[in-house]
Amino acid sequence: MRTKTHTSILLCFALLLSLPFAGEAKKNGIGVVLSGGAARGFAHLGALQALEDHGIVPTHVSGASMGAILGAVYAAGVPVKQILDFARDQHYMLLYRPSLNGALFHTTFMEKMLNGLIPNNNTFESLQKKMYVCITNLNTAKYEIVSSGSLKDKVVASASIPFIFDPSIIDSFTYVDGGLTNNLPVEPLLDSCKYTIGISVNSVERTLPQGEVKGLGGIHRALTIVVTANEKQRRHLCSFYIEIEQAQNFGMLDFGKIDDLYAIGYSATADYIKKHPDIKKLARLKN
């Protein structure tokens, strides 16, 4: 009788020990977090291609602002090179439609990119990879992470930089750039992904001359300082964090330099992988 009792106790103890690990077993994905950064966000394409060239293929994507736009298209299964070709062929100056709604421009170019690359995808559920988008609710002054329902309106809202692009009205709330409140939205990946890779294009290490902080340059710099501050709070939550420092040499509206941005994103990520070989273990994971 005593032996049976001891056996039961040991079995219960073993079961209790296994419970935390059972939760961990469900976390078998690879998540990538793409920061905002306006035109500089195109460096994310180079970063994603470098990861794939090393066998690292994310299963989950989270993004803010331009990271949300490119992330949504990537999550829909569009190859990086196809996204790059489409972006390269756009005449961006023709897409800057002046706005009279308290901002400089309408969100025309964002809508064209989404409709041109993923015309048949307008719900999160239609994407091939799990996607999370960060948006800032001006009414509540808080960020929200969305991952279900209509897609494109949320993505456009996430990239609506205040004063530059029109805000988005969704369900009677006003939404703007998600990067203002959470430019590295890693939180939704923590419960489902075993590893997370954060990628940022918002370094502010370089001291700018006076001429570069006037007008739009000053707005750009101020926004970058804001989003960098909230990024720093989240970097430690990422398993791996890749900062594309050279992106700071590009402006918020440098859409004519997409190839250069792609190149620095690829180079920075390849260098990171070389210096941090531990990330290569992600290539062996079965996605």
PDB file of C-alpha atoms in Angstrom:
ATOM      1  CA  MET A   1       0.000   0.000   0.000  1.00  0.00           C
ATOM      2  CA  ARG A   2       2.829   2.340   0.946  1.00  0.00           C
ATOM      3  CA  THR A   3       4.621   1.578  -2.344  1.00  0.00           C
ATOM      4  CA  LYS A   4       1.514   2.505  -4.335  1.00  0.00           C
ATOM      5  CA  THR A   5       1.183   5.726  -2.356  1.00  0.00           C
ATOM      6  CA  HIS A   6       4.813   6.650  -2.979  1.00  0.00           C
ATOM      7  CA  THR A   7       4.407   5.861  -6.670  1.00  0.00           C
ATOM      8  CA  SER A   8       1.333   8.104  -6.917  1.00  0.00           C
ATOM      9  CA  ILE A   9       3.150  10.946  -5.190  1.00  0.00           C
ATOM     10  CA  LEU A  10       6.115  10.626  -7.523  1.00  0.00           C
ATOM     11  CA  LEU A  11       3.833  10.599 -10.564  1.00  0.00           C
ATOM     12  CA  CYS A  12       2.023  13.718  -9.371  1.00  0.00           C
ATOM     13  CA  PHE A  13       5.339  15.429  -8.666  1.00  0.00           C
ATOM     14  CA  ALA A  14       6.628  14.553 -12.135  1.00  0.00           C
ATOM     15  CA  LEU A  15       3.421  15.870 -13.672  1.00  0.00           C
ATOM     16  CA  LEU A  16       3.736  19.161 -11.831  1.00  0.00           C
ATOM     17  CA  LEU A  17       7.331  19.537 -12.979  1.00  0.00           C
ATOM     18  CA  SER A  18       6.302  18.933 -16.559  1.00  0.00           C
ATOM     19  CA  LEU A  19       3.574  21.581 -16.631  1.00  0.00           C
ATOM     20  CA  PRO A  20       5.792  24.626 -17.278  1.00  0.00           C
ATOM     21  CA  PHE A  21       7.586  22.749 -20.036  1.00  0.00           C
ATOM     22  CA  ALA A  22       4.316  21.762 -21.655  1.00  0.00           C
ATOM     23  CA  GLY A  23       3.600  25.465 -22.151  1.00  0.00           C
ATOM     24  CA  GLU A  24       7.057  26.006 -23.540  1.00  0.00           C
ATOM     25  CA  ALA A  25       6.593  23.186 -26.037  1.00  0.00           C
ATOM     26  CA  LYS A  26       3.851  25.170 -27.737  1.00  0.00           C
ATOM     27  CA  LYS A  27       6.272  28.021 -28.362  1.00  0.00           C
ATOM     28  CA  ASN A  28       7.889  26.620 -31.473  1.00  0.00           C
ATOM     29  CA  GLY A  29       7.698  29.537 -33.886  1.00  0.00           C
ATOM     30  CA  ILE A  30      10.235  32.107 -35.045  1.00  0.00           C
ATOM     31  CA  GLY A  31       8.958  35.668 -34.780  1.00  0.00           C
ATOM     32  CA  VAL A  32      10.362  38.727 -36.482  1.00  0.00           C
ATOM     33  CA  VAL A  33       9.587  42.264 -35.321  1.00  0.00           C
ATOM     34  CA  LEU A  34       9.925  45.034 -37.911  1.00  0.00           C
ATOM     35  CA  SER A  35      10.232  48.573 -36.588  1.00  0.00           C
ATOM     36  CA  GLY A  36       8.802  51.657 -38.215  1.00  0.00           C
ATOM     37  CA  GLY A  37      11.038  54.184 -39.905  1.00  0.00           C
ATOM     38  CA  ALA A  38       9.217  55.513 -43.006  1.00  0.00           C
ATOM     39  CA  ALA A  39      11.387  55.101 -46.126  1.00  0.00           C
ATOM     40  CA  ARG A  40      14.213  53.679 -44.039  1.00  0.00           C
ATOM     41  CA  GLY A  41      11.949  50.717 -43.378  1.00  0.00           C
ATOM     42  CA  PHE A  42      12.867  49.335 -46.796  1.00  0.00           C
ATOM     43  CA  ALA A  43      16.089  48.183 -45.147  1.00  0.00           C
ATOM     44  CA  HIS A  44      13.859  45.478 -43.612  1.00  0.00           C
ATOM     45  CA  LEU A  45      13.628  43.827 -47.022  1.00  0.00           C
ATOM     46  CA  GLY A  46      17.379  43.317 -47.103  1.00  0.00           C
ATOM     47  CA  ALA A  47      17.303  42.014 -43.546  1.00  0.00           C
ATOM     48  CA  LEU A  48      14.553  39.500 -44.320  1.00  0.00           C
ATOM     49  CA  GLN A  49      16.378  38.286 -47.416  1.00  0.00           C
ATOM     50  CA  ALA A  50      19.623  37.850 -45.470  1.00  0.00           C
ATOM     51  CA  LEU A  51      17.782  35.793 -42.840  1.00  0.00           C
ATOM     52  CA  GLU A  52      16.223  33.584 -45.510  1.00  0.00           C
ATOM     53  CA  ASP A  53      19.562  33.152 -47.279  1.00  0.00           C
ATOM     54  CA  HIS A  54      20.859  31.724 -44.002  1.00  0.00           C
ATOM     55  CA  GLY A  55      17.884  29.392 -43.709  1.00  0.00           C
ATOM     56  CA  ILE A  56      16.050  31.460 -41.096  1.00  0.00           C
ATOM     57  CA  VAL A  57      12.392  31.787 -42.118  1.00  0.00           C
ATOM     58  CA  PRO A  58      10.067  33.545 -39.661  1.00  0.00           C
ATOM     59  CA  THR A  59       6.663  31.996 -38.972  1.00  0.00           C
ATOM     60  CA  HIS A  60       5.208  35.039 -37.207  1.00  0.00           C
ATOM     61  CA  VAL A  61       5.533  38.742 -38.009  1.00  0.00           C
ATOM     62  CA  SER A  62       4.862  41.830 -35.925  1.00  0.00           C
ATOM     63  CA  GLY A  63       5.325  45.387 -37.124  1.00  0.00           C
ATOM     64  CA  ALA A  64       4.676  49.073 -36.705  1.00  0.00           C
ATOM     65  CA  SER A  65       4.412  51.755 -39.375  1.00  0.00           C
ATOM     66  CA  MET A  66       6.486  50.816 -42.456  1.00  0.00           C
ATOM     67  CA  GLY A  67       7.355  47.599 -40.658  1.00  0.00           C
ATOM     68  CA  ALA A  68       3.628  46.817 -40.611  1.00  0.00           C
ATOM     69  CA  ILE A  69       3.235  47.501 -44.340  1.00  0.00           C
ATOM     70  CA  LEU A  70       6.191  45.392 -45.431  1.00  0.00           C
ATOM     71  CA  GLY A  71       5.449  42.810 -42.749  1.00  0.00           C
ATOM     72  CA  ALA A  72       1.875  42.312 -43.939  1.00  0.00           C
ATOM     73  CA  VAL A  73       2.994  41.808 -47.526  1.00  0.00           C
ATOM     74  CA  TYR A  74       5.720  39.406 -46.410  1.00  0.00           C
ATOM     75  CA  ALA A  75       3.228  37.539 -44.205  1.00  0.00           C
ATOM     76  CA  ALA A  76       0.987  37.134 -47.259  1.00  0.00           C
ATOM     77  CA  GLY A  77       3.725  35.028 -48.842  1.00  0.00           C
ATOM     78  CA  VAL A  78       5.057  37.577 -51.350  1.00  0.00           C
ATOM     79  CA  PRO A  79       8.791  36.928 -51.957  1.00  0.00           C
ATOM     80  CA  VAL A  80      11.147  39.667 -50.782  1.00  0.00           C
ATOM     81  CA  LYS A  81      12.530  40.242 -54.286  1.00  0.00           C
ATOM     82  CA  GLN A  82       9.006  40.763 -55.635  1.00  0.00           C
ATOM     83  CA  ILE A  83       8.283  43.347 -52.931  1.00  0.00           C
ATOM     84  CA  LEU A  84      11.561  45.068 -53.771  1.00  0.00           C
ATOM     85  CA  ASP A  85      10.823  45.131 -57.504  1.00  0.00           C
ATOM     86  CA  PHE A  86       7.377  46.610 -56.923  1.00  0.00           C
ATOM     87  CA  ALA A  87       8.682  49.257 -54.523  1.00  0.00           C
ATOM     88  CA  ARG A  88      11.511  50.169 -56.870  1.00  0.00           C
ATOM     89  CA  ASP A  89       9.152  50.769 -59.800  1.00  0.00           C
ATOM     90  CA  GLN A  90       6.851  53.242 -58.047  1.00  0.00           C
ATOM     91  CA  HIS A  91       6.908  56.976 -58.808  1.00  0.00           C
ATOM     92  CA  TYR A  92       6.553  58.113 -55.248  1.00  0.00           C
ATOM     93  CA  MET A  93       6.314  61.822 -55.901  1.00  0.00           C
ATOM     94  CA  LEU A  94       3.175  61.164 -57.955  1.00  0.00           C
ATOM     95  CA  LEU A  95       1.674  59.356 -54.993  1.00  0.00           C
ATOM     96  CA  TYR A  96       2.039  62.276 -52.580  1.00  0.00           C
ATOM     97  CA  ARG A  97      -1.467  63.698 -52.849  1.00  0.00           C
ATOM     98  CA  PRO A  98      -1.715  66.903 -50.777  1.00  0.00           C
ATOM     99  CA  SER A  99      -4.145  66.727 -47.883  1.00  0.00           C
ATOM    100  CA  LEU A 100      -6.289  69.410 -46.271  1.00  0.00           C
ATOM    101  CA  ASN A 101      -7.107  67.326 -43.194  1.00  0.00           C
ATOM    102  CA  GLY A 102      -4.373  68.547 -40.892  1.00  0.00           C
ATOM    103  CA  ALA A 103      -1.576  66.588 -42.598  1.00  0.00           C
ATOM    104  CA  LEU A 104       0.680  67.102 -45.596  1.00  0.00           C
ATOM    105  CA  PHE A 105      -0.400  64.058 -47.596  1.00  0.00           C
ATOM    106  CA  HIS A 106      -3.080  61.432 -48.050  1.00  0.00           C
ATOM    107  CA  THR A 107      -2.112  57.791 -47.491  1.00  0.00           C
ATOM    108  CA  THR A 108      -2.248  57.018 -51.228  1.00  0.00           C
ATOM    109  CA  PHE A 109       1.126  55.333 -51.594  1.00  0.00           C
ATOM    110  CA  MET A 110       0.525  52.941 -48.682  1.00  0.00           C
ATOM    111  CA  GLU A 111      -2.812  51.886 -50.124  1.00  0.00           C
ATOM    112  CA  LYS A 112      -1.313  51.397 -53.583  1.00  0.00           C
ATOM    113  CA  MET A 113       1.463  49.197 -52.225  1.00  0.00           C
ATOM    114  CA  LEU A 114      -0.942  46.974 -50.330  1.00  0.00           C
ATOM    115  CA  ASN A 115      -3.469  46.754 -53.157  1.00  0.00           C
ATOM    116  CA  GLY A 116      -0.752  46.185 -55.735  1.00  0.00           C
ATOM    117  CA  LEU A 117       1.078  43.431 -53.877  1.00  0.00           C
ATOM    118  CA  ILE A 118      -1.714  41.663 -51.993  1.00  0.00           C
ATOM    119  CA  PRO A 119      -4.940  42.518 -53.881  1.00  0.00           C
ATOM    120  CA  ASN A 120      -6.742  39.415 -52.608  1.00  0.00           C
ATOM    121  CA  ASN A 121      -5.737  39.694 -48.976  1.00  0.00           C
ATOM    122  CA  ASN A 122      -7.760  42.015 -46.803  1.00  0.00           C
ATOM    123  CA  THR A 123      -8.036  40.028 -43.588  1.00  0.00           C
ATOM    124  CA  PHE A 124      -5.417  38.862 -41.152  1.00  0.00           C
ATOM    125  CA  GLU A 125      -6.835  35.384 -41.501  1.00  0.00           C
ATOM    126  CA  SER A 126      -5.994  35.316 -45.233  1.00  0.00           C
ATOM    127  CA  LEU A 127      -2.257  35.681 -44.610  1.00  0.00           C
ATOM    128  CA  GLN A 128       0.148  32.735 -44.704  1.00  0.00           C
ATOM    129  CA  LYS A 129       1.986  33.806 -41.560  1.00  0.00           C
ATOM    130  CA  LYS A 130       0.515  35.045 -38.302  1.00  0.00           C
ATOM    131  CA  MET A 131       0.649  38.851 -38.397  1.00  0.00           C
ATOM    132  CA  TYR A 132       0.377  41.469 -35.663  1.00  0.00           C
ATOM    133  CA  VAL A 133       0.051  45.202 -36.323  1.00  0.00           C
ATOM    134  CA  CYS A 134       0.614  47.960 -33.782  1.00  0.00           C
ATOM    135  CA  ILE A 135      -1.551  51.091 -34.011  1.00  0.00           C
ATOM    136  CA  THR A 136      -1.795  54.131 -31.752  1.00  0.00           C
ATOM    137  CA  ASN A 137      -5.246  55.174 -30.560  1.00  0.00           C
ATOM    138  CA  LEU A 138      -5.239  58.960 -30.221  1.00  0.00           C
ATOM    139  CA  ASN A 139      -8.439  58.916 -28.203  1.00  0.00           C
ATOM    140  CA  THR A 140      -7.089  56.638 -25.486  1.00  0.00           C
ATOM    141  CA  ALA A 141      -3.395  57.590 -25.909  1.00  0.00           C
ATOM    142  CA  LYS A 142      -2.502  53.876 -25.910  1.00  0.00           C
ATOM    143  CA  TYR A 143      -1.196  51.427 -28.443  1.00  0.00           C
ATOM    144  CA  GLU A 144      -3.240  48.481 -29.629  1.00  0.00           C
ATOM    145  CA  ILE A 145      -2.068  45.227 -31.184  1.00  0.00           C
ATOM    146  CA  VAL A 146      -4.457  43.880 -33.826  1.00  0.00           C
ATOM    147  CA  SER A 147      -4.271  40.451 -35.451  1.00  0.00           C
ATOM    148  CA  SER A 148      -7.731  39.620 -36.747  1.00  0.00           C
ATOM    149  CA  GLY A 149     -10.432  41.016 -38.980  1.00  0.00           C
ATOM    150  CA  SER A 150      -9.848  43.614 -41.681  1.00  0.00           C
ATOM    151  CA  LEU A 151      -6.196  44.089 -42.548  1.00  0.00           C
ATOM    152  CA  LYS A 152      -5.385  46.994 -44.837  1.00  0.00           C
ATOM    153  CA  ASP A 153      -7.123  49.742 -42.865  1.00  0.00           C
ATOM    154  CA  LYS A 154      -5.154  48.714 -39.761  1.00  0.00           C
ATOM    155  CA  VAL A 155      -1.861  48.604 -41.657  1.00  0.00           C
ATOM    156  CA  VAL A 156      -2.438  52.045 -43.185  1.00  0.00           C
ATOM    157  CA  ALA A 157      -3.346  53.387 -39.740  1.00  0.00           C
ATOM    158  CA  SER A 158      -0.117  51.961 -38.321  1.00  0.00           C
ATOM    159  CA  ALA A 159       1.906  53.934 -40.891  1.00  0.00           C
ATOM    160  CA  SER A 160       0.009  57.231 -40.626  1.00  0.00           C
ATOM    161  CA  ILE A 161       2.799  59.458 -39.321  1.00  0.00           C
ATOM    162  CA  PRO A 162       1.238  62.482 -37.552  1.00  0.00           C
ATOM    163  CA  PHE A 163       1.374  65.737 -39.537  1.00  0.00           C
ATOM    164  CA  ILE A 164       2.785  63.867 -42.537  1.00  0.00           C
ATOM    165  CA  PHE A 165      -0.130  61.541 -43.417  1.00  0.00           C
ATOM    166  CA  ASP A 166      -3.849  61.655 -42.680  1.00  0.00           C
ATOM    167  CA  PRO A 167      -4.932  59.784 -39.544  1.00  0.00           C
ATOM    168  CA  SER A 168      -7.282  56.819 -39.910  1.00  0.00           C
ATOM    169  CA  ILE A 169     -10.777  56.634 -38.445  1.00  0.00           C
ATOM    170  CA  ILE A 170     -11.706  53.064 -37.445  1.00  0.00           C
ATOM    171  CA  ASP A 171     -14.795  52.230 -35.386  1.00  0.00           C
ATOM    172  CA  SER A 172     -15.171  55.882 -34.307  1.00  0.00           C
ATOM    173  CA  PHE A 173     -11.597  56.091 -32.995  1.00  0.00           C
ATOM    174  CA  THR A 174      -8.711  58.011 -34.531  1.00  0.00           C
ATOM    175  CA  TYR A 175      -5.545  56.035 -35.150  1.00  0.00           C
ATOM    176  CA  VAL A 176      -2.042  57.093 -36.129  1.00  0.00           C
ATOM    177  CA  ASP A 177       1.439  55.609 -36.417  1.00  0.00           C
ATOM    178  CA  GLY A 178       1.895  52.645 -34.111  1.00  0.00           C
ATOM    179  CA  GLY A 179       5.559  53.482 -33.699  1.00  0.00           C
ATOM    180  CA  LEU A 180       4.763  56.505 -31.555  1.00  0.00           C
ATOM    181  CA  THR A 181       3.846  54.268 -28.644  1.00  0.00           C
ATOM    182  CA  ASN A 182       5.454  50.922 -29.534  1.00  0.00           C
ATOM    183  CA  ASN A 183       7.896  50.876 -32.417  1.00  0.00           C
ATOM    184  CA  LEU A 184       9.184  47.385 -31.669  1.00  0.00           C
ATOM    185  CA  PRO A 185       6.005  45.416 -30.879  1.00  0.00           C
ATOM    186  CA  VAL A 186       7.542  42.159 -29.705  1.00  0.00           C
ATOM    187  CA  GLU A 187       4.960  41.497 -26.978  1.00  0.00           C
ATOM    188  CA  PRO A 188       2.430  39.513 -29.061  1.00  0.00           C
ATOM    189  CA  LEU A 189       5.161  37.102 -30.170  1.00  0.00           C
ATOM    190  CA  LEU A 190       6.314  36.120 -26.707  1.00  0.00           C
ATOM    191  CA  ASP A 191       3.529  33.606 -26.078  1.00  0.00           C
ATOM    192  CA  SER A 192       3.777  31.804 -29.418  1.00  0.00           C
ATOM    193  CA  CYS A 193       7.389  32.025 -30.550  1.00  0.00           C
ATOM    194  CA  LYS A 194      10.364  30.220 -29.106  1.00  0.00           C
ATOM    195  CA  TYR A 195      12.698  32.821 -30.607  1.00  0.00           C
ATOM    196  CA  THR A 196      12.144  36.440 -31.621  1.00  0.00           C
ATOM    197  CA  ILE A 197      14.264  38.623 -33.884  1.00  0.00           C
ATOM    198  CA  GLY A 198      13.903  42.378 -33.514  1.00  0.00           C
ATOM    199  CA  ILE A 199      15.027  44.554 -36.423  1.00  0.00           C
ATOM    200  CA  SER A 200      15.326  48.326 -36.074  1.00  0.00           C
ATOM    201  CA  VAL A 201      16.190  51.096 -38.527  1.00  0.00           C
ATOM    202  CA  ASN A 202      16.103  53.961 -36.009  1.00  0.00           C
ATOM    203  CA  SER A 203      19.579  54.620 -34.697  1.00  0.00           C
ATOM    204  CA  VAL A 204      20.163  58.214 -33.525  1.00  0.00           C
ATOM    205  CA  GLU A 205      23.844  57.911 -32.691  1.00  0.00           C
ATOM    206  CA  ARG A 206      24.956  60.393 -35.348  1.00  0.00           C
ATOM    207  CA  THR A 207      25.001  64.097 -34.423  1.00  0.00           C
ATOM    208  CA  LEU A 208      23.227  66.049 -37.146  1.00  0.00           C
ATOM    209  CA  PRO A 209      24.375  69.450 -38.419  1.00  0.00           C
ATOM    210  CA  GLN A 210      22.033  72.390 -37.908  1.00  0.00           C
ATOM    211  CA  GLY A 211      20.878  72.367 -41.518  1.00  0.00           C
ATOM    212  CA  GLU A 212      19.471  68.829 -41.166  1.00  0.00           C
ATOM    213  CA  VAL A 213      17.162  69.596 -38.249  1.00  0.00           C
ATOM    214  CA  LYS A 214      15.045  72.261 -39.936  1.00  0.00           C
ATOM    215  CA  GLY A 215      11.607  71.810 -41.473  1.00  0.00           C
ATOM    216  CA  LEU A 216      10.749  68.199 -42.290  1.00  0.00           C
ATOM    217  CA  GLY A 217      14.234  67.205 -41.163  1.00  0.00           C
ATOM    218  CA  GLY A 218      13.439  68.461 -37.680  1.00  0.00           C
ATOM    219  CA  ILE A 219      10.105  66.617 -37.582  1.00  0.00           C
ATOM    220  CA  HIS A 220      11.836  63.471 -38.775  1.00  0.00           C
ATOM    221  CA  ARG A 221      14.518  63.755 -36.104  1.00  0.00           C
ATOM    222  CA  ALA A 222      12.004  64.418 -33.327  1.00  0.00           C
ATOM    223  CA  LEU A 223       9.881  61.412 -34.301  1.00  0.00           C
ATOM    224  CA  THR A 224      12.958  59.200 -34.495  1.00  0.00           C
ATOM    225  CA  ILE A 225      13.983  60.228 -30.971  1.00  0.00           C
ATOM    226  CA  VAL A 226      10.495  59.378 -29.681  1.00  0.00           C
ATOM    227  CA  VAL A 227      10.300  55.949 -31.306  1.00  0.00           C
ATOM    228  CA  THR A 228      13.872  55.053 -30.368  1.00  0.00           C
ATOM    229  CA  ALA A 229      13.060  55.733 -26.718  1.00  0.00           C
ATOM    230  CA  ASN A 230      10.171  53.264 -26.687  1.00  0.00           C
ATOM    231  CA  GLU A 231      12.184  50.718 -28.672  1.00  0.00           C
ATOM    232  CA  LYS A 232      14.885  50.597 -26.010  1.00  0.00           C
ATOM    233  CA  GLN A 233      12.366  49.325 -23.469  1.00  0.00           C
ATOM    234  CA  ARG A 234      11.739  46.251 -25.606  1.00  0.00           C
ATOM    235  CA  ARG A 235      15.091  45.261 -27.069  1.00  0.00           C
ATOM    236  CA  HIS A 236      15.858  42.951 -24.155  1.00  0.00           C
ATOM    237  CA  LEU A 237      12.647  41.030 -24.866  1.00  0.00           C
ATOM    238  CA  CYS A 238      14.002  39.902 -28.234  1.00  0.00           C
ATOM    239  CA  SER A 239      16.100  36.754 -28.486  1.00  0.00           C
ATOM    240  CA  PHE A 240      18.160  38.548 -31.123  1.00  0.00           C
ATOM    241  CA  TYR A 241      18.241  42.260 -31.893  1.00  0.00           C
ATOM    242  CA  ILE A 242      19.560  43.644 -35.178  1.00  0.00           C
ATOM    243  CA  GLU A 243      20.068  47.391 -35.436  1.00  0.00           C
ATOM    244  CA  ILE A 244      20.664  48.671 -38.964  1.00  0.00           C
ATOM    245  CA  GLU A 245      22.727  51.668 -37.920  1.00  0.00           C
ATOM    246  CA  GLN A 246      23.468  52.940 -41.418  1.00  0.00           C
ATOM    247  CA  ALA A 247      19.770  53.657 -41.912  1.00  0.00           C
ATOM    248  CA  GLN A 248      20.268  56.836 -39.895  1.00  0.00           C
ATOM    249  CA  ASN A 249      22.031  58.283 -42.943  1.00  0.00           C
ATOM    250  CA  PHE A 250      18.733  58.276 -44.859  1.00  0.00           C
ATOM    251  CA  GLY A 251      15.747  60.567 -44.584  1.00  0.00           C
ATOM    252  CA  MET A 252      12.150  59.762 -43.744  1.00  0.00           C
ATOM    253  CA  LEU A 253      11.069  60.350 -47.359  1.00  0.00           C
ATOM    254  CA  ASP A 254      14.081  58.864 -49.184  1.00  0.00           C
ATOM    255  CA  PHE A 255      11.917  56.546 -51.279  1.00  0.00           C
ATOM    256  CA  GLY A 256      14.222  57.053 -54.236  1.00  0.00           C
ATOM    257  CA  LYS A 257      16.990  55.162 -52.409  1.00  0.00           C
ATOM    258  CA  ILE A 258      15.266  51.825 -51.946  1.00  0.00           C
ATOM    259  CA  ASP A 259      18.133  49.801 -53.447  1.00  0.00           C
ATOM    260  CA  ASP A 260      20.620  51.453 -51.096  1.00  0.00           C
ATOM    261  CA  LEU A 261      18.373  50.767 -48.122  1.00  0.00           C
ATOM    262  CA  TYR A 262      17.932  47.142 -49.153  1.00  0.00           C
ATOM    263  CA  ALA A 263      21.719  46.787 -49.423  1.00  0.00           C
ATOM    264  CA  ILE A 264      22.469  48.154 -45.950  1.00  0.00           C
ATOM    265  CA  GLY A 265      19.720  45.981 -44.447  1.00  0.00           C
ATOM    266  CA  TYR A 266      21.180  42.878 -46.041  1.00  0.00           C
ATOM    267  CA  SER A 267      24.751  43.764 -45.069  1.00  0.00           C
ATOM    268  CA  ALA A 268      23.899  44.606 -41.446  1.00  0.00           C
ATOM    269  CA  THR A 269      21.983  41.360 -40.990  1.00  0.00           C
ATOM    270  CA  ALA A 270      24.647  39.222 -42.633  1.00  0.00           C
ATOM    271  CA  ASP A 271      27.262  40.850 -40.372  1.00  0.00           C
ATOM    272  CA  TYR A 272      25.084  40.232 -37.323  1.00  0.00           C
ATOM    273  CA  ILE A 273      24.720  36.553 -38.184  1.00  0.00           C
ATOM    274  CA  LYS A 274      28.499  36.286 -38.625  1.00  0.00           C
ATOM    275  CA  LYS A 275      29.166  37.921 -35.252  1.00  0.00           C
ATOM    276  CA  HIS A 276      26.347  36.060 -33.458  1.00  0.00           C
ATOM    277  CA  PRO A 277      26.542  32.478 -34.777  1.00  0.00           C
ATOM    278  CA  ASP A 278      24.064  31.363 -32.112  1.00  0.00           C
ATOM    279  CA  ILE A 279      21.272  32.709 -34.319  1.00  0.00           C
ATOM    280  CA  LYS A 280      22.098  30.014 -36.892  1.00  0.00           C
ATOM    281  CA  LYS A 281      20.353  27.461 -34.694  1.00  0.00           C
ATOM    282  CA  LEU A 282      17.088  28.976 -35.892  1.00  0.00           C
ATOM    283  CA  ALA A 283      17.811  27.577 -39.357  1.00  0.00           C
ATOM    284  CA  ARG A 284      17.560  24.060 -37.940  1.00  0.00           C
ATOM    285  CA  LEU A 285      14.112  24.580 -36.487  1.00  0.00           C
ATOM    286  CA  LYS A 286      11.184  22.918 -38.222  1.00  0.00           C
ATOM    287  CA  ASN A 287       8.732  25.684 -38.998  1.00  0.00           C
TER     288      ASN A 287
END
